């Protein structure tokens, strides 16, 4: 067990690699849009998010990407990136994947083994993974067996199980889909990122595959680390429905601790939130049929505090591993390191002043989300971001988000110069762009990241094998924030 007596830490801004803001589900949008969601992120110490532009069957990947850029650019309070969801396969999809990677900077594509409108068959999955390999992109997977879920859900409804408990009962913990996706990706010689690892069985499958040398990365969620699935049996329907997400939280109360153990020892690499929020009246669409309850929970604001509380404060994780799990690992996996995930000259000035001794009580009454419920309600967390700086701008002070305030004044009634056609325009200099790989978006500006995922055998710490500056090989440096990891790929 680690015991730390420290005052303040200056750490890289957090990176949440898994959010769903402005997501349309069953004809309604999530409670959090790109404004409220990124505002909540900053309040919690996260200075970059990665959202999903999900193309349903028959939709153009490029058009969906453009739509999400339009939705996000005018609203975001912090930097963001996009993954693109692939729900079908044909030659056009393959061409658009290549276009997105080469022209738009997308380097990660999410696939689904669940949800009828998104689910891929095994042969389609194999073709998508082959394409990811060829274009140097990272494949991602939502690993649940959608067809079995549909049948089991119907069986439960037929015997009268209509409440939120039916959601978890229809989704057995056996990690068949996780194993299947890893097997197919390995046969395609394609790295695979398993999103929201929520059960012991799925975590074990990821861990065993990594020990065999397969290139697999696992993502834990704040929800899976901070609470459990016993809430689905709560007598209050609203409370139980508030925890409905997929894959579901597991009722085994030892699961959060088990997942934290794997995150601490490096078997799981990143921590996301899967923030996808719906208010009570939205969840209530499924009051008589759990299959209709919109899936999703909060977590963007509380992610870093929950990981610190359950990881560092509990003694399972040291502060360096905390930085890796909440920031640096994601920066390296998605090719935005060292612009993100590091405090150094040339990196973005995304810095959090973290107070590990301060506590806060999580509550829907005080959070910055636009949703009326919080799955961590009442949790006391040690570890609070007192100051948050994004790209050199202080956006949070003393735990409070800085908000622009309008100055009330009399209207100006004086003369106004008439600008002619010949008046030269003042050009605003662009921020310097480093690297030639993946791009992310900084308040509407496209920025460059790093390297081809498949040609780089980089570690999760230290200098990279394909760094372009040869002088770095001869320079003695400390490990970057996040520390050294035993995982190589």
mmCIF file of N, CA, C and O in Angstrom, residues 255-351:
data_model
loop_
_atom_site.group_PDB
_atom_site.id
_atom_site.type_symbol
_atom_site.label_atom_id
_atom_site.label_comp_id
_atom_site.label_asym_id
_atom_site.label_seq_id
_atom_site.Cartn_x
_atom_site.Cartn_y
_atom_site.Cartn_z
ATOM 1 N N UNK A 255 -16.357 -6.202 -8.126
ATOM 2 C CA UNK A 255 -15.889 -5.892 -9.479
ATOM 3 C C UNK A 255 -15.147 -4.559 -9.570
ATOM 4 O O UNK A 255 -14.072 -4.503 -10.192
ATOM 5 N N UNK A 256 -15.651 -3.453 -8.982
ATOM 6 C CA UNK A 256 -14.906 -2.190 -9.090
ATOM 7 C C UNK A 256 -13.477 -2.288 -8.570
ATOM 8 O O UNK A 256 -12.542 -1.768 -9.192
ATOM 9 N N UNK A 257 -13.296 -2.967 -7.434
ATOM 10 C CA UNK A 257 -11.957 -3.123 -6.884
ATOM 11 C C UNK A 257 -11.061 -3.956 -7.780
ATOM 12 O O UNK A 257 -9.862 -3.674 -7.933
ATOM 13 N N UNK A 258 -11.632 -4.977 -8.402
ATOM 14 C CA UNK A 258 -10.869 -5.836 -9.315
ATOM 15 C C UNK A 258 -10.412 -5.044 -10.537
ATOM 16 O O UNK A 258 -9.251 -5.142 -10.958
ATOM 17 N N UNK A 259 -11.309 -4.250 -11.104
ATOM 18 C CA UNK A 259 -10.951 -3.439 -12.272
ATOM 19 C C UNK A 259 -9.891 -2.400 -11.911
ATOM 20 O O UNK A 259 -8.985 -2.122 -12.702
ATOM 21 N N UNK A 260 -10.000 -1.836 -10.706
ATOM 22 C CA UNK A 260 -8.990 -0.866 -10.279
ATOM 23 C C UNK A 260 -7.630 -1.535 -10.118
ATOM 24 O O UNK A 260 -6.588 -0.940 -10.448
ATOM 25 N N UNK A 261 -7.613 -2.769 -9.624
ATOM 26 C CA UNK A 261 -6.343 -3.491 -9.516
ATOM 27 C C UNK A 261 -5.672 -3.612 -10.888
ATOM 28 O O UNK A 261 -4.458 -3.407 -11.022
ATOM 29 N N UNK A 262 -6.461 -3.952 -11.906
ATOM 30 C CA UNK A 262 -5.893 -4.122 -13.249
ATOM 31 C C UNK A 262 -5.477 -2.790 -13.856
ATOM 32 O O UNK A 262 -4.493 -2.725 -14.600
ATOM 33 N N UNK A 263 -6.220 -1.724 -13.553
ATOM 34 C CA UNK A 263 -5.818 -0.401 -14.034
ATOM 35 C C UNK A 263 -4.514 0.023 -13.365
ATOM 36 O O UNK A 263 -3.636 0.622 -14.008
ATOM 37 N N UNK A 264 -4.376 -0.292 -12.095
ATOM 38 C CA UNK A 264 -3.171 0.098 -11.358
ATOM 39 C C UNK A 264 -1.946 -0.664 -11.838
ATOM 40 O O UNK A 264 -0.845 -0.099 -11.893
ATOM 41 N N UNK A 265 -2.113 -1.947 -12.202
ATOM 42 C CA UNK A 265 -0.931 -2.724 -12.595
ATOM 43 C C UNK A 265 -0.667 -2.688 -14.098
ATOM 44 O O UNK A 265 0.295 -3.288 -14.582
ATOM 45 N N UNK A 266 -1.515 -1.991 -14.876
ATOM 46 C CA UNK A 266 -1.245 -1.807 -16.299
ATOM 47 C C UNK A 266 -1.931 -2.792 -17.217
ATOM 48 O O UNK A 266 -1.779 -2.700 -18.437
ATOM 49 N N UNK A 267 -2.721 -3.724 -16.683
ATOM 50 C CA UNK A 267 -3.465 -4.633 -17.557
ATOM 51 C C UNK A 267 -4.591 -3.900 -18.285
ATOM 52 O O UNK A 267 -4.992 -4.293 -19.378
ATOM 53 N N UNK A 268 -5.130 -2.867 -17.673
ATOM 54 C CA UNK A 268 -6.013 -1.909 -18.346
ATOM 55 C C UNK A 268 -5.247 -0.596 -18.442
ATOM 56 O O UNK A 268 -4.543 -0.228 -17.501
ATOM 57 N N UNK A 269 -5.386 0.108 -19.563
ATOM 58 C CA UNK A 269 -4.501 1.239 -19.816
ATOM 59 C C UNK A 269 -5.134 2.613 -19.599
ATOM 60 O O UNK A 269 -4.493 3.515 -19.071
ATOM 61 N N UNK A 270 -6.358 2.783 -20.028
ATOM 62 C CA UNK A 270 -6.975 4.117 -20.042
ATOM 63 C C UNK A 270 -8.239 4.145 -19.181
ATOM 64 O O UNK A 270 -8.813 3.106 -18.859
ATOM 65 N N UNK A 271 -8.659 5.348 -18.861
ATOM 66 C CA UNK A 271 -9.902 5.536 -18.110
ATOM 67 C C UNK A 271 -10.773 6.556 -18.827
ATOM 68 O O UNK A 271 -10.363 7.704 -19.027
ATOM 69 N N UNK A 272 -11.963 6.140 -19.208
ATOM 70 C CA UNK A 272 -12.931 7.040 -19.823
ATOM 71 C C UNK A 272 -14.135 7.222 -18.917
ATOM 72 O O UNK A 272 -14.182 6.708 -17.791
ATOM 73 N N UNK A 273 -15.116 7.938 -19.409
ATOM 74 C CA UNK A 273 -16.354 8.131 -18.645
ATOM 75 C C UNK A 273 -17.557 7.516 -19.348
ATOM 76 O O UNK A 273 -18.530 7.158 -18.692
ATOM 77 N N UNK A 274 -17.515 7.398 -20.681
ATOM 78 C CA UNK A 274 -18.695 6.997 -21.459
ATOM 79 C C UNK A 274 -19.866 7.900 -21.103
ATOM 80 O O UNK A 274 -21.010 7.458 -21.006
ATOM 81 N N UNK A 275 -19.560 9.191 -20.899
ATOM 82 C CA UNK A 275 -20.583 10.153 -20.488
ATOM 83 C C UNK A 275 -21.677 10.241 -21.552
ATOM 84 O O UNK A 275 -21.441 10.657 -22.689
ATOM 85 N N UNK A 276 -22.875 9.824 -21.187
ATOM 86 C CA UNK A 276 -24.012 9.806 -22.123
ATOM 87 C C UNK A 276 -25.261 9.974 -21.270
ATOM 88 O O UNK A 276 -25.859 9.000 -20.807
ATOM 89 N N UNK A 277 -25.662 11.208 -21.019
ATOM 90 C CA UNK A 277 -26.627 11.499 -19.960
ATOM 91 C C UNK A 277 -28.042 11.730 -20.481
ATOM 92 O O UNK A 277 -28.242 12.363 -21.524
ATOM 93 N N UNK A 278 -29.001 11.231 -19.706
ATOM 94 C CA UNK A 278 -30.417 11.442 -20.006
ATOM 95 C C UNK A 278 -31.153 11.783 -18.712
ATOM 96 O O UNK A 278 -30.915 11.168 -17.663
ATOM 97 N N UNK A 279 -32.064 12.759 -18.786
ATOM 98 C CA UNK A 279 -32.838 13.165 -17.627
ATOM 99 C C UNK A 279 -33.933 12.149 -17.313
ATOM 100 O O UNK A 279 -34.209 11.236 -18.089
ATOM 101 N N UNK A 280 -34.579 12.350 -16.166
ATOM 102 C CA UNK A 280 -35.586 11.403 -15.694
ATOM 103 C C UNK A 280 -36.713 11.218 -16.702
ATOM 104 O O UNK A 280 -37.143 10.084 -16.968
ATOM 105 N N UNK A 281 -37.209 12.322 -17.299
ATOM 106 C CA UNK A 281 -38.320 12.195 -18.238
ATOM 107 C C UNK A 281 -37.897 11.468 -19.513
ATOM 108 O O UNK A 281 -38.727 10.826 -20.176
ATOM 109 N N UNK A 282 -36.601 11.536 -19.848
ATOM 110 C CA UNK A 282 -36.100 10.802 -21.006
ATOM 111 C C UNK A 282 -35.959 9.313 -20.699
ATOM 112 O O UNK A 282 -36.373 8.454 -21.477
ATOM 113 N N UNK A 283 -35.398 9.001 -19.538
ATOM 114 C CA UNK A 283 -35.280 7.602 -19.128
ATOM 115 C C UNK A 283 -36.665 6.948 -19.020
ATOM 116 O O UNK A 283 -36.822 5.745 -19.252
ATOM 117 N N UNK A 284 -37.667 7.753 -18.651
ATOM 118 C CA UNK A 284 -39.013 7.223 -18.390
ATOM 119 C C UNK A 284 -39.692 6.666 -19.634
ATOM 120 O O UNK A 284 -40.743 6.009 -19.517
ATOM 121 N N UNK A 285 -39.128 6.889 -20.797
ATOM 122 C CA UNK A 285 -39.675 6.255 -22.005
ATOM 123 C C UNK A 285 -39.705 4.736 -21.832
ATOM 124 O O UNK A 285 -40.580 4.049 -22.365
ATOM 125 N N UNK A 286 -38.778 4.228 -21.036
ATOM 126 C CA UNK A 286 -38.727 2.780 -20.810
ATOM 127 C C UNK A 286 -39.328 2.334 -19.492
ATOM 128 O O UNK A 286 -38.965 1.271 -18.977
ATOM 129 N N UNK A 287 -40.259 3.084 -18.951
ATOM 130 C CA UNK A 287 -40.819 2.746 -17.635
ATOM 131 C C UNK A 287 -41.536 1.400 -17.626
ATOM 132 O O UNK A 287 -41.635 0.750 -16.581
ATOM 133 N N UNK A 288 -42.032 0.957 -18.764
ATOM 134 C CA UNK A 288 -42.743 -0.316 -18.835
ATOM 135 C C UNK A 288 -41.971 -1.382 -19.614
ATOM 136 O O UNK A 288 -42.461 -2.499 -19.780
ATOM 137 N N UNK A 289 -40.786 -1.022 -20.084
ATOM 138 C CA UNK A 289 -39.997 -1.963 -20.887
ATOM 139 C C UNK A 289 -38.542 -1.527 -20.841
ATOM 140 O O UNK A 289 -38.164 -0.519 -21.441
ATOM 141 N N UNK A 290 -37.721 -2.272 -20.097
ATOM 142 C CA UNK A 290 -36.328 -1.867 -19.897
ATOM 143 C C UNK A 290 -35.560 -1.746 -21.208
ATOM 144 O O UNK A 290 -34.548 -1.039 -21.282
ATOM 145 N N UNK A 291 -36.034 -2.388 -22.264
ATOM 146 C CA UNK A 291 -35.341 -2.308 -23.549
ATOM 147 C C UNK A 291 -35.393 -0.907 -24.133
ATOM 148 O O UNK A 291 -34.586 -0.563 -25.009
ATOM 149 N N UNK A 292 -36.339 -0.087 -23.668
ATOM 150 C CA UNK A 292 -36.505 1.260 -24.198
ATOM 151 C C UNK A 292 -35.836 2.332 -23.343
ATOM 152 O O UNK A 292 -35.881 3.515 -23.691
ATOM 153 N N UNK A 293 -35.240 1.947 -22.222
ATOM 154 C CA UNK A 293 -34.559 2.930 -21.374
ATOM 155 C C UNK A 293 -33.295 3.412 -22.093
ATOM 156 O O UNK A 293 -32.435 2.592 -22.455
ATOM 157 N N UNK A 294 -33.157 4.709 -22.345
ATOM 158 C CA UNK A 294 -31.931 5.204 -22.993
ATOM 159 C C UNK A 294 -30.709 4.852 -22.150
ATOM 160 O O UNK A 294 -30.684 5.076 -20.945
ATOM 161 N N UNK A 295 -29.728 4.278 -22.783
ATOM 162 C CA UNK A 295 -28.512 3.845 -22.081
ATOM 163 C C UNK A 295 -27.561 5.006 -21.874
ATOM 164 O O UNK A 295 -27.276 5.755 -22.813
ATOM 165 N N UNK A 296 -27.040 5.132 -20.668
ATOM 166 C CA UNK A 296 -26.006 6.136 -20.456
ATOM 167 C C UNK A 296 -25.996 6.704 -19.052
ATOM 168 O O UNK A 296 -27.030 6.775 -18.384
ATOM 169 N N UNK A 297 -24.804 7.105 -18.620
ATOM 170 C CA UNK A 297 -24.606 7.692 -17.292
ATOM 171 C C UNK A 297 -23.666 8.888 -17.419
ATOM 172 O O UNK A 297 -23.087 9.142 -18.466
ATOM 173 N N UNK A 298 -23.508 9.605 -16.304
ATOM 174 C CA UNK A 298 -22.557 10.715 -16.252
ATOM 175 C C UNK A 298 -21.173 10.187 -15.879
ATOM 176 O O UNK A 298 -20.986 8.988 -15.661
ATOM 177 N N UNK A 299 -20.200 11.087 -15.796
ATOM 178 C CA UNK A 299 -18.855 10.696 -15.403
ATOM 179 C C UNK A 299 -17.760 11.644 -15.854
ATOM 180 O O UNK A 299 -16.641 11.584 -15.338
ATOM 181 N N UNK A 300 -18.066 12.540 -16.793
ATOM 182 C CA UNK A 300 -17.038 13.425 -17.332
ATOM 183 C C UNK A 300 -16.412 14.305 -16.245
ATOM 184 O O UNK A 300 -15.195 14.446 -16.171
ATOM 185 N N UNK A 301 -17.242 14.869 -15.404
ATOM 186 C CA UNK A 301 -16.728 15.773 -14.372
ATOM 187 C C UNK A 301 -16.050 15.010 -13.238
ATOM 188 O O UNK A 301 -15.066 15.479 -12.668
ATOM 189 N N UNK A 302 -16.571 13.844 -12.905
ATOM 190 C CA UNK A 302 -16.117 13.138 -11.701
ATOM 191 C C UNK A 302 -15.047 12.088 -11.964
ATOM 192 O O UNK A 302 -14.511 11.493 -11.025
ATOM 193 N N UNK A 303 -14.722 11.844 -13.219
ATOM 194 C CA UNK A 303 -13.814 10.750 -13.584
ATOM 195 C C UNK A 303 -12.500 10.800 -12.816
ATOM 196 O O UNK A 303 -12.078 9.809 -12.192
ATOM 197 N N UNK A 304 -11.818 11.934 -12.825
ATOM 198 C CA UNK A 304 -10.491 11.993 -12.220
ATOM 199 C C UNK A 304 -10.553 11.882 -10.703
ATOM 200 O O UNK A 304 -9.716 11.213 -10.083
ATOM 201 N N UNK A 305 -11.557 12.489 -10.093
ATOM 202 C CA UNK A 305 -11.695 12.389 -8.635
ATOM 203 C C UNK A 305 -12.022 10.965 -8.203
ATOM 204 O O UNK A 305 -11.532 10.480 -7.180
ATOM 205 N N UNK A 306 -12.860 10.263 -8.984
ATOM 206 C CA UNK A 306 -13.211 8.882 -8.655
ATOM 207 C C UNK A 306 -11.977 7.983 -8.766
ATOM 208 O O UNK A 306 -11.732 7.135 -7.904
ATOM 209 N N UNK A 307 -11.175 8.171 -9.816
ATOM 210 C CA UNK A 307 -9.970 7.356 -9.972
ATOM 211 C C UNK A 307 -8.981 7.639 -8.845
ATOM 212 O O UNK A 307 -8.336 6.722 -8.310
ATOM 213 N N UNK A 308 -8.841 8.904 -8.472
ATOM 214 C CA UNK A 308 -7.939 9.224 -7.368
ATOM 215 C C UNK A 308 -8.439 8.586 -6.068
ATOM 216 O O UNK A 308 -7.667 7.959 -5.330
ATOM 217 N N UNK A 309 -9.727 8.716 -5.794
ATOM 218 C CA UNK A 309 -10.298 8.184 -4.543
ATOM 219 C C UNK A 309 -10.152 6.665 -4.476
ATOM 220 O O UNK A 309 -9.693 6.113 -3.474
ATOM 221 N N UNK A 310 -10.563 5.982 -5.538
ATOM 222 C CA UNK A 310 -10.577 4.520 -5.527
ATOM 223 C C UNK A 310 -9.205 3.919 -5.835
ATOM 224 O O UNK A 310 -8.962 2.749 -5.523
ATOM 225 N N UNK A 311 -8.327 4.724 -6.443
ATOM 226 C CA UNK A 311 -7.008 4.224 -6.805
ATOM 227 C C UNK A 311 -5.915 4.713 -5.882
ATOM 228 O O UNK A 311 -5.312 3.936 -5.136
ATOM 229 N N UNK A 312 -5.649 6.011 -5.888
ATOM 230 C CA UNK A 312 -4.526 6.563 -5.131
ATOM 231 C C UNK A 312 -4.841 6.634 -3.642
ATOM 232 O O UNK A 312 -4.067 6.161 -2.801
ATOM 233 N N UNK A 313 -5.985 7.215 -3.302
ATOM 234 C CA UNK A 313 -6.312 7.367 -1.878
ATOM 235 C C UNK A 313 -6.468 6.018 -1.191
ATOM 236 O O UNK A 313 -6.153 5.874 -0.003
ATOM 237 N N UNK A 314 -6.923 5.020 -1.936
ATOM 238 C CA UNK A 314 -7.082 3.682 -1.356
ATOM 239 C C UNK A 314 -5.763 2.951 -1.199
ATOM 240 O O UNK A 314 -5.687 1.925 -0.517
ATOM 241 N N UNK A 315 -4.703 3.457 -1.847
ATOM 242 C CA UNK A 315 -3.394 2.839 -1.751
ATOM 243 C C UNK A 315 -3.071 1.861 -2.859
ATOM 244 O O UNK A 315 -2.012 1.228 -2.845
ATOM 245 N N UNK A 316 -3.936 1.724 -3.853
ATOM 246 C CA UNK A 316 -3.698 0.773 -4.937
ATOM 247 C C UNK A 316 -2.824 1.332 -6.052
ATOM 248 O O UNK A 316 -2.251 0.574 -6.835
ATOM 249 N N UNK A 317 -2.746 2.627 -6.162
ATOM 250 C CA UNK A 317 -2.124 3.272 -7.318
ATOM 251 C C UNK A 317 -1.288 4.453 -6.841
ATOM 252 O O UNK A 317 -1.691 5.155 -5.905
ATOM 253 N N UNK A 318 -0.130 4.668 -7.466
ATOM 254 C CA UNK A 318 0.647 5.851 -7.104
ATOM 255 C C UNK A 318 0.256 7.028 -7.995
ATOM 256 O O UNK A 318 -0.410 6.846 -9.030
ATOM 257 N N UNK A 319 0.624 8.247 -7.629
ATOM 258 C CA UNK A 319 0.209 9.413 -8.414
ATOM 259 C C UNK A 319 0.685 9.391 -9.864
ATOM 260 O O UNK A 319 -0.009 9.890 -10.750
ATOM 261 N N UNK A 320 1.861 8.812 -10.128
ATOM 262 C CA UNK A 320 2.348 8.754 -11.506
ATOM 263 C C UNK A 320 1.462 7.852 -12.357
ATOM 264 O O UNK A 320 1.146 8.179 -13.507
ATOM 265 N N UNK A 321 1.065 6.727 -11.806
ATOM 266 C CA UNK A 321 0.169 5.831 -12.543
ATOM 267 C C UNK A 321 -1.195 6.495 -12.739
ATOM 268 O O UNK A 321 -1.853 6.295 -13.764
ATOM 269 N N UNK A 322 -1.618 7.296 -11.788
ATOM 270 C CA UNK A 322 -2.870 8.047 -11.927
ATOM 271 C C UNK A 322 -2.823 8.957 -13.150
ATOM 272 O O UNK A 322 -3.760 9.005 -13.946
ATOM 273 N N UNK A 323 -1.698 9.663 -13.325
ATOM 274 C CA UNK A 323 -1.550 10.552 -14.482
ATOM 275 C C UNK A 323 -1.580 9.746 -15.777
ATOM 276 O O UNK A 323 -2.202 10.144 -16.770
ATOM 277 N N UNK A 324 -0.911 8.601 -15.773
ATOM 278 C CA UNK A 324 -0.918 7.759 -16.967
ATOM 279 C C UNK A 324 -2.328 7.298 -17.296
ATOM 280 O O UNK A 324 -2.775 7.363 -18.442
ATOM 281 N N UNK A 325 -3.064 6.840 -16.293
ATOM 282 C CA UNK A 325 -4.389 6.260 -16.517
ATOM 283 C C UNK A 325 -5.431 7.295 -16.907
ATOM 284 O O UNK A 325 -6.410 6.965 -17.586
ATOM 285 N N UNK A 326 -5.238 8.528 -16.508
ATOM 286 C CA UNK A 326 -6.235 9.563 -16.782
ATOM 287 C C UNK A 326 -5.822 10.526 -17.893
ATOM 288 O O UNK A 326 -6.638 11.340 -18.318
ATOM 289 N N UNK A 327 -4.573 10.425 -18.388
ATOM 290 C CA UNK A 327 -4.120 11.395 -19.377
ATOM 291 C C UNK A 327 -3.085 10.844 -20.352
ATOM 292 O O UNK A 327 -3.341 10.714 -21.548
ATOM 293 N N UNK A 328 -1.902 10.487 -19.836
ATOM 294 C CA UNK A 328 -0.763 10.221 -20.709
ATOM 295 C C UNK A 328 -0.963 9.002 -21.604
ATOM 296 O O UNK A 328 -0.601 9.019 -22.784
ATOM 297 N N UNK A 329 -1.511 7.925 -21.051
ATOM 298 C CA UNK A 329 -1.712 6.715 -21.859
ATOM 299 C C UNK A 329 -2.636 6.997 -23.033
ATOM 300 O O UNK A 329 -2.379 6.579 -24.166
ATOM 301 N N UNK A 330 -3.741 7.709 -22.793
ATOM 302 C CA UNK A 330 -4.670 8.043 -23.882
ATOM 303 C C UNK A 330 -3.984 8.916 -24.926
ATOM 304 O O UNK A 330 -4.201 8.752 -26.133
ATOM 305 N N UNK A 331 -3.152 9.859 -24.481
ATOM 306 C CA UNK A 331 -2.434 10.720 -25.424
ATOM 307 C C UNK A 331 -1.552 9.893 -26.345
ATOM 308 O O UNK A 331 -1.460 10.152 -27.552
ATOM 309 N N UNK A 332 -0.901 8.880 -25.799
ATOM 310 C CA UNK A 332 -0.012 8.051 -26.610
ATOM 311 C C UNK A 332 -0.788 7.077 -27.486
ATOM 312 O O UNK A 332 -0.437 6.866 -28.650
ATOM 313 N N UNK A 333 -1.833 6.490 -26.945
ATOM 314 C CA UNK A 333 -2.631 5.534 -27.721
ATOM 315 C C UNK A 333 -3.238 6.207 -28.947
ATOM 316 O O UNK A 333 -3.251 5.642 -30.043
ATOM 317 N N UNK A 334 -3.731 7.427 -28.781
ATOM 318 C CA UNK A 334 -4.439 8.100 -29.869
ATOM 319 C C UNK A 334 -3.576 9.154 -30.574
ATOM 320 O O UNK A 334 -4.089 10.051 -31.244
ATOM 321 N N UNK A 335 -2.251 9.053 -30.393
ATOM 322 C CA UNK A 335 -1.315 9.844 -31.188
ATOM 323 C C UNK A 335 -1.406 11.355 -30.996
ATOM 324 O O UNK A 335 -1.256 12.122 -31.939
ATOM 325 N N UNK A 336 -1.676 11.772 -29.788
ATOM 326 C CA UNK A 336 -1.666 13.211 -29.508
ATOM 327 C C UNK A 336 -0.587 13.566 -28.483
ATOM 328 O O UNK A 336 -0.524 14.700 -28.015
ATOM 329 N N UNK A 337 0.246 12.621 -28.153
ATOM 330 C CA UNK A 337 1.405 12.853 -27.311
ATOM 331 C C UNK A 337 2.588 13.269 -28.214
ATOM 332 O O UNK A 337 2.722 12.730 -29.308
ATOM 333 N N UNK A 338 3.409 14.242 -27.844
ATOM 334 C CA UNK A 338 3.477 14.923 -26.557
ATOM 335 C C UNK A 338 2.739 16.260 -26.504
ATOM 336 O O UNK A 338 2.949 17.029 -25.576
ATOM 337 N N UNK A 339 1.911 16.553 -27.521
ATOM 338 C CA UNK A 339 1.115 17.782 -27.429
ATOM 339 C C UNK A 339 0.209 17.735 -26.203
ATOM 340 O O UNK A 339 -0.020 18.744 -25.539
ATOM 341 N N UNK A 340 -0.316 16.558 -25.928
ATOM 342 C CA UNK A 340 -1.167 16.343 -24.768
ATOM 343 C C UNK A 340 -0.537 15.280 -23.871
ATOM 344 O O UNK A 340 0.316 14.507 -24.301
ATOM 345 N N UNK A 341 -0.977 15.249 -22.631
ATOM 346 C CA UNK A 341 -0.529 14.207 -21.715
ATOM 347 C C UNK A 341 0.843 14.434 -21.119
ATOM 348 O O UNK A 341 1.426 13.531 -20.525
ATOM 349 N N UNK A 342 1.359 15.633 -21.239
ATOM 350 C CA UNK A 342 2.712 15.922 -20.768
ATOM 351 C C UNK A 342 2.844 17.409 -20.455
ATOM 352 O O UNK A 342 2.231 18.241 -21.124
ATOM 353 N N UNK A 343 3.640 17.723 -19.459
ATOM 354 C CA UNK A 343 3.989 19.113 -19.167
ATOM 355 C C UNK A 343 5.437 19.314 -19.588
ATOM 356 O O UNK A 343 6.359 18.778 -18.966
ATOM 357 N N UNK A 344 5.644 20.036 -20.680
ATOM 358 C CA UNK A 344 6.991 20.247 -21.203
ATOM 359 C C UNK A 344 6.942 21.358 -22.241
ATOM 360 O O UNK A 344 5.875 21.699 -22.759
ATOM 361 N N UNK A 345 8.107 21.906 -22.539
ATOM 362 C CA UNK A 345 8.194 22.902 -23.609
ATOM 363 C C UNK A 345 7.744 22.269 -24.916
ATOM 364 O O UNK A 345 8.151 21.160 -25.254
ATOM 365 N N UNK A 346 6.877 22.959 -25.643
ATOM 366 C CA UNK A 346 6.356 22.445 -26.898
ATOM 367 C C UNK A 346 5.031 21.729 -26.764
ATOM 368 O O UNK A 346 4.334 21.524 -27.752
ATOM 369 N N UNK A 347 4.687 21.314 -25.547
ATOM 370 C CA UNK A 347 3.383 20.691 -25.322
ATOM 371 C C UNK A 347 2.343 21.776 -25.089
ATOM 372 O O UNK A 347 2.675 22.918 -24.761
ATOM 373 N N UNK A 348 1.077 21.419 -25.287
ATOM 374 C CA UNK A 348 0.009 22.369 -24.983
ATOM 375 C C UNK A 348 0.027 22.666 -23.485
ATOM 376 O O UNK A 348 0.293 21.778 -22.674
ATOM 377 N N UNK A 349 -0.281 23.888 -23.141
ATOM 378 C CA UNK A 349 -0.271 24.285 -21.726
ATOM 379 C C UNK A 349 -1.573 23.862 -21.054
ATOM 380 O O UNK A 349 -2.376 24.679 -20.629
ATOM 381 N N UNK A 350 -1.770 22.539 -21.000
ATOM 382 C CA UNK A 350 -2.925 21.969 -20.298
ATOM 383 C C UNK A 350 -2.426 21.439 -18.960
ATOM 384 O O UNK A 350 -1.774 20.388 -18.896
ATOM 385 N N UNK A 351 -2.711 22.176 -17.899
ATOM 386 C CA UNK A 351 -2.140 21.867 -16.585
ATOM 387 C C UNK A 351 -3.248 21.912 -15.535
ATOM 388 O O UNK A 351 -4.124 22.776 -15.578
#
